[in-house]
Amino acid sequence: MADRLIRGITVDGFVQVCAVECTGMVERARQIHGTLPLATAALGRTLAACSMMGSMLKSDEGSLTIQVRGGGPLGAITAVADAQGNTRGYLQNPAVSLPLRPDGKLDVGGGVGREGLLTVIKDIGAGEPFSGKVQLRSGEIAEDIAGYYAESEQIPTVCALGVLVDRDQSVKAAGGYLVQLLPGASDALIGRLEQSFQTLPSLTSLLSQGLDIQQVMERALEGLGFEVLSSQPVAYECKCSREKVERALLSMGKQELEQLIAAGEPAHVTCQFCDAEYVFEVEELKKLLEKAKGV
Ligand code: ZN
């Protein structure tokens, strides 16, 4: 099933939904970063959340960044999405593994850590980016994202994020959903939703049974009349380019450039998101230094 992001609403207008199936996106991240299963799950959950939250930006030119710093052995996680939900990301220590939890699941909370912050940065391409920070609750990511919405945006949110890793360590299924209550929702509706989500099988088990993301949400919101408003493809997508790397080198300043030139070797710059390597010969570095001096 190709990666797809959907947005929708229930007929009464009180429940808004964003959901993504992103197995290909998370598998691509695994291949680029060589993540072991624990890191695949932690990064994959963050990518799924970021893709959905990016797609909810109100500007087509915007981007949304999620940073998770929980103090655990996996280190910091960073994901960036565009307003269409295309996402990239990395984490500090892709080769960390921990014993499985007693219930047989990957210990994502233990890997991420619980002592730290989840930061969301929304850049709509104009003015100062908005930044919201909340304390991590469990390090399991989904609960932390729900906490972000409750604290930072005052929107009651049910969040599920899942990554199912296959025996060969490839990604078997990955996805997520954000179900949000809009102002005016009744207590009865809230109770009904809570019950529905408590009895719903995990997202990755439904996806790996062959349901697509729309069918999953129809099942989750059965009886509420779920209508899909938009559906779009999403992918792992890096936006790096030689021009952007040049700008980054320029922004390091003259001294740093002079040091690189003095080293007498080509400079190799690797993109953290996609592992693309950009090589700058000494002559090119000298040209950049001239530019830096001209500013
Ligand atoms: Zn890149």
Coordinates of C-alpha atoms and ligand atoms in Angstrom, one line a residue:
M1 CA 0.0 0.0 0.0
A2 CA 1.4 3.4 -1.0
D3 CA 1.9 6.0 1.7
R4 CA -1.1 8.2 2.1
L5 CA -2.4 10.9 4.4
I6 CA -6.1 11.6 4.8
R7 CA -8.0 14.3 6.6
G8 CA -11.7 14.1 7.5
I9 CA -14.5 15.1 9.8
T10 CA -17.6 13.4 11.3
V11 CA -21.0 14.5 10.0
D12 CA -21.8 16.3 13.2
G13 CA -18.7 18.5 12.7
F14 CA -17.3 17.8 16.2
V15 CA -14.5 15.4 15.5
Q16 CA -11.6 16.2 13.1
V17 CA -9.2 13.5 12.0
C18 CA -5.8 13.4 10.4
A19 CA -4.4 9.9 9.7
V20 CA -1.4 8.6 7.8
E21 CA -0.1 5.3 6.5
C22 CA 3.6 5.7 6.1
T23 CA 5.2 2.3 5.9
G24 CA 7.4 3.3 2.9
M25 CA 8.5 6.6 4.6
V26 CA 9.7 4.8 7.8
E27 CA 11.3 2.0 5.8
R28 CA 13.2 4.7 3.8
A29 CA 14.4 6.3 7.1
R30 CA 15.5 2.9 8.3
Q31 CA 17.6 2.3 5.1
I32 CA 19.2 5.7 5.2
H33 CA 20.1 5.7 8.9
G34 CA 20.6 2.0 9.4
T35 CA 18.4 2.0 12.4
L36 CA 17.9 -1.1 14.6
P37 CA 14.3 -1.9 15.5
L38 CA 14.1 0.2 18.7
A39 CA 15.4 3.3 16.8
T40 CA 13.2 2.5 13.8
A41 CA 10.1 2.6 16.0
A42 CA 11.1 5.8 17.9
L43 CA 12.0 7.6 14.7
G44 CA 9.1 6.2 12.8
R45 CA 6.6 7.3 15.3
T46 CA 8.0 10.8 15.3
L47 CA 8.0 10.9 11.5
A48 CA 4.3 9.8 11.4
A49 CA 3.3 12.5 13.9
C50 CA 5.4 15.1 12.1
S51 CA 3.8 14.2 8.7
M52 CA 0.3 14.7 10.1
M53 CA 1.1 17.9 12.0
G54 CA 2.9 19.3 9.0
S55 CA -0.1 18.7 6.8
M56 CA -2.3 20.6 9.2
L57 CA -0.3 23.8 8.8
K58 CA -2.3 26.6 7.4
S59 CA 0.3 27.7 4.9
D60 CA 1.4 25.7 1.8
E61 CA 4.9 27.0 2.1
G62 CA 5.2 26.1 5.8
S63 CA 7.2 23.5 7.6
L64 CA 6.9 21.8 11.0
T65 CA 9.7 20.5 13.1
I66 CA 9.4 18.1 16.1
Q67 CA 12.3 17.6 18.5
V68 CA 12.2 15.0 21.2
R69 CA 14.9 15.1 23.9
G70 CA 14.2 12.7 26.6
G71 CA 17.6 11.9 27.9
G72 CA 17.4 8.2 27.0
P73 CA 20.1 6.1 25.1
L74 CA 18.6 6.8 21.7
G75 CA 19.5 10.5 22.1
A76 CA 17.6 13.3 20.4
I77 CA 15.1 12.8 17.6
T78 CA 14.4 15.4 14.9
A79 CA 11.7 15.3 12.2
V80 CA 10.7 18.0 9.7
A81 CA 7.6 17.9 7.5
D82 CA 6.4 20.2 4.8
A83 CA 2.8 21.4 4.6
Q84 CA 2.0 18.5 2.3
G85 CA 3.1 15.9 4.9
N86 CA 6.3 14.9 3.2
T87 CA 8.8 14.3 6.0
R88 CA 12.4 13.7 6.9
G89 CA 14.2 13.0 10.1
Y90 CA 17.1 11.4 12.1
L91 CA 18.0 10.4 15.6
Q92 CA 21.3 10.5 17.4
N93 CA 22.0 6.8 18.2
P94 CA 20.4 4.5 15.6
A95 CA 22.2 1.3 16.8
V96 CA 20.9 1.3 20.4
S97 CA 18.8 -1.6 21.5
L98 CA 17.2 -2.5 24.8
P99 CA 15.5 -5.6 26.1
L100 CA 11.8 -5.9 25.1
R101 CA 9.2 -4.9 27.6
P102 CA 7.4 -7.6 29.7
D103 CA 4.5 -7.4 27.2
G104 CA 6.9 -8.2 24.3
K105 CA 6.9 -4.7 22.8
L106 CA 9.9 -2.5 21.9
D107 CA 10.7 -0.3 24.9
V108 CA 10.4 3.0 23.0
G109 CA 9.8 5.0 26.2
G110 CA 13.0 3.6 27.8
G111 CA 15.0 4.3 24.6
V112 CA 13.7 7.9 24.2
G113 CA 13.7 8.7 28.0
R114 CA 11.1 10.6 30.0
E115 CA 13.2 13.4 31.4
G116 CA 13.0 16.1 28.9
L117 CA 11.0 18.1 26.4
L118 CA 9.0 17.7 23.2
T119 CA 9.3 20.8 21.1
V120 CA 7.1 21.7 18.1
I121 CA 8.2 24.5 15.8
K122 CA 5.8 25.8 13.2
D123 CA 7.2 27.9 10.5
I124 CA 4.6 29.3 8.1
G125 CA 7.2 30.9 5.9
A126 CA 6.5 34.4 7.2
G127 CA 7.2 36.1 10.5
E128 CA 8.7 34.4 13.6
P129 CA 8.2 30.7 13.8
F130 CA 5.8 29.5 16.6
S131 CA 7.5 27.2 19.1
G132 CA 5.7 25.2 21.8
K133 CA 7.5 23.0 24.4
V134 CA 6.0 20.5 26.8
Q135 CA 7.5 18.0 29.3
L136 CA 7.6 14.5 28.0
R137 CA 5.0 12.2 29.6
S138 CA 6.1 8.7 28.7
G139 CA 8.7 9.0 25.9
E140 CA 6.4 6.7 23.9
I141 CA 5.8 9.7 21.5
A142 CA 2.0 9.3 21.0
E143 CA 1.1 10.2 24.5
D144 CA 3.6 13.1 24.4
I145 CA 2.0 14.5 21.2
A146 CA -1.4 14.3 22.8
G147 CA 0.1 16.1 25.8
Y148 CA 1.4 18.8 23.5
Y149 CA -2.0 19.4 22.0
A150 CA -3.7 19.5 25.4
E151 CA -1.2 21.9 27.0
S152 CA 0.1 24.0 24.2
E153 CA -3.0 24.2 21.9
Q154 CA -5.8 23.3 24.3
I155 CA -7.2 20.8 21.8
P156 CA -8.4 17.4 23.3
T157 CA -6.6 14.9 21.1
V158 CA -6.4 11.1 20.8
C159 CA -3.1 10.2 19.2
A160 CA -1.9 6.8 18.1
L161 CA 1.4 6.1 16.4
G162 CA 2.7 2.7 15.4
V163 CA 5.6 1.0 13.8
L164 CA 5.6 -2.7 13.3
V165 CA 9.1 -4.1 12.6
D166 CA 9.3 -7.4 10.7
R167 CA 11.6 -10.3 11.5
D168 CA 14.2 -9.2 8.9
Q169 CA 14.1 -5.7 10.7
S170 CA 12.3 -4.0 7.7
V171 CA 9.2 -2.0 8.4
K172 CA 6.0 -4.1 8.1
A173 CA 3.5 -1.4 8.8
A174 CA 3.7 2.2 10.1
G175 CA 1.2 5.0 10.6
G176 CA -0.7 7.2 13.0
Y177 CA -3.8 9.1 13.6
L178 CA -4.8 12.3 15.4
V179 CA -8.4 12.5 16.4
Q180 CA -9.4 15.9 17.8
L181 CA -12.5 17.3 19.4
L182 CA -13.7 20.6 18.2
P183 CA -15.4 23.1 20.5
G184 CA -18.9 22.2 21.5
A185 CA -18.4 18.4 21.5
S186 CA -20.7 16.9 24.2
D187 CA -19.6 14.7 27.1
A188 CA -21.6 11.9 25.6
L189 CA -19.6 12.1 22.4
I190 CA -16.3 12.1 24.4
G191 CA -17.4 9.1 26.3
R192 CA -18.3 7.3 23.1
L193 CA -15.0 8.1 21.5
E194 CA -13.0 6.9 24.6
Q195 CA -14.8 3.6 24.5
S196 CA -14.3 3.2 20.8
F197 CA -10.6 3.8 21.0
Q198 CA -10.1 1.5 24.0
T199 CA -11.6 -1.4 22.1
L200 CA -9.9 -0.7 18.8
P201 CA -7.0 -3.0 17.9
S202 CA -3.6 -1.4 17.4
L203 CA -3.2 0.6 14.2
T204 CA -0.3 -1.5 12.9
S205 CA -2.3 -4.7 13.5
L206 CA -5.2 -3.3 11.4
L207 CA -2.8 -2.1 8.7
S208 CA -1.0 -5.4 8.5
Q209 CA -4.3 -7.2 8.3
G210 CA -4.7 -5.3 5.0
L211 CA -7.0 -2.4 6.0
D212 CA -6.1 0.9 4.4
I213 CA -5.9 4.0 6.6
Q214 CA -9.4 5.2 5.5
Q215 CA -10.9 1.8 6.5
V216 CA -9.1 2.0 9.9
M217 CA -10.6 5.4 10.6
E218 CA -14.1 4.4 9.4
R219 CA -13.8 1.5 11.9
A220 CA -12.6 3.7 14.7
L221 CA -15.4 6.2 14.2
E222 CA -18.1 3.7 13.3
G223 CA -21.6 5.1 13.7
L224 CA -20.3 8.7 13.7
G225 CA -20.4 9.2 9.9
F226 CA -16.7 9.7 9.1
E227 CA -16.2 11.7 5.8
V228 CA -12.9 12.0 4.1
L229 CA -12.2 15.6 3.0
S230 CA -8.8 15.1 1.4
S231 CA -6.4 12.3 0.6
Q232 CA -2.8 12.8 -0.6
P233 CA 0.4 10.8 -1.2
V234 CA 3.2 11.4 1.2
A235 CA 6.9 10.3 1.2
Y236 CA 10.2 10.5 2.9
E237 CA 11.6 13.6 1.3
C238 CA 14.7 15.5 1.9
K239 CA 15.0 19.1 0.6
C240 CA 18.8 19.5 0.8
S241 CA 20.7 20.9 -2.2
R242 CA 24.2 22.2 -2.9
E243 CA 22.9 25.8 -2.6
K244 CA 21.6 25.2 0.9
V245 CA 24.8 23.5 2.0
E246 CA 26.7 26.5 0.5
R247 CA 24.5 28.9 2.6
A248 CA 25.2 26.8 5.7
L249 CA 29.0 27.0 5.1
L250 CA 28.7 30.7 4.6
S251 CA 26.8 31.1 7.8
M252 CA 29.6 29.4 9.7
G253 CA 31.6 32.5 9.3
K254 CA 35.0 33.6 7.9
Q255 CA 37.2 32.0 10.6
E256 CA 35.7 28.5 10.1
L257 CA 36.0 28.8 6.3
E258 CA 39.7 29.9 6.7
Q259 CA 40.4 26.9 8.9
L260 CA 38.8 24.6 6.3
I261 CA 41.0 26.2 3.5
A262 CA 44.1 26.0 5.7
A263 CA 43.5 22.2 6.1
G264 CA 44.2 22.0 2.4
E265 CA 41.6 19.2 1.8
P266 CA 38.2 19.2 0.1
A267 CA 35.4 19.6 2.7
H268 CA 32.9 16.8 2.9
V269 CA 29.5 17.8 4.1
T270 CA 26.9 15.1 4.8
C271 CA 23.2 15.8 5.0
Q272 CA 21.9 14.5 8.4
F273 CA 18.5 13.7 6.9
C274 CA 19.4 11.7 3.7
D275 CA 23.1 11.0 3.9
A276 CA 23.8 12.8 0.6
E277 CA 27.4 14.0 0.5
Y278 CA 28.4 17.4 -0.8
V279 CA 32.1 17.9 -1.6
F280 CA 33.7 21.3 -1.8
E281 CA 37.1 21.6 -3.3
V282 CA 39.6 24.0 -1.7
E283 CA 39.1 26.4 -4.7
E284 CA 35.4 26.4 -4.1
L285 CA 35.9 27.1 -0.4
K286 CA 38.1 30.0 -1.3
K287 CA 35.3 31.4 -3.5
L288 CA 32.9 31.0 -0.6
L289 CA 35.4 32.9 1.7
E290 CA 35.4 35.8 -0.8
K291 CA 31.6 35.8 -0.7
A292 CA 31.7 35.8 3.1
K293 CA 34.1 38.7 3.2
G294 CA 31.9 40.6 0.7
V295 CA 28.9 40.5 3.0
Ligands
ZN1 ZN 19.4 15.6 2.5

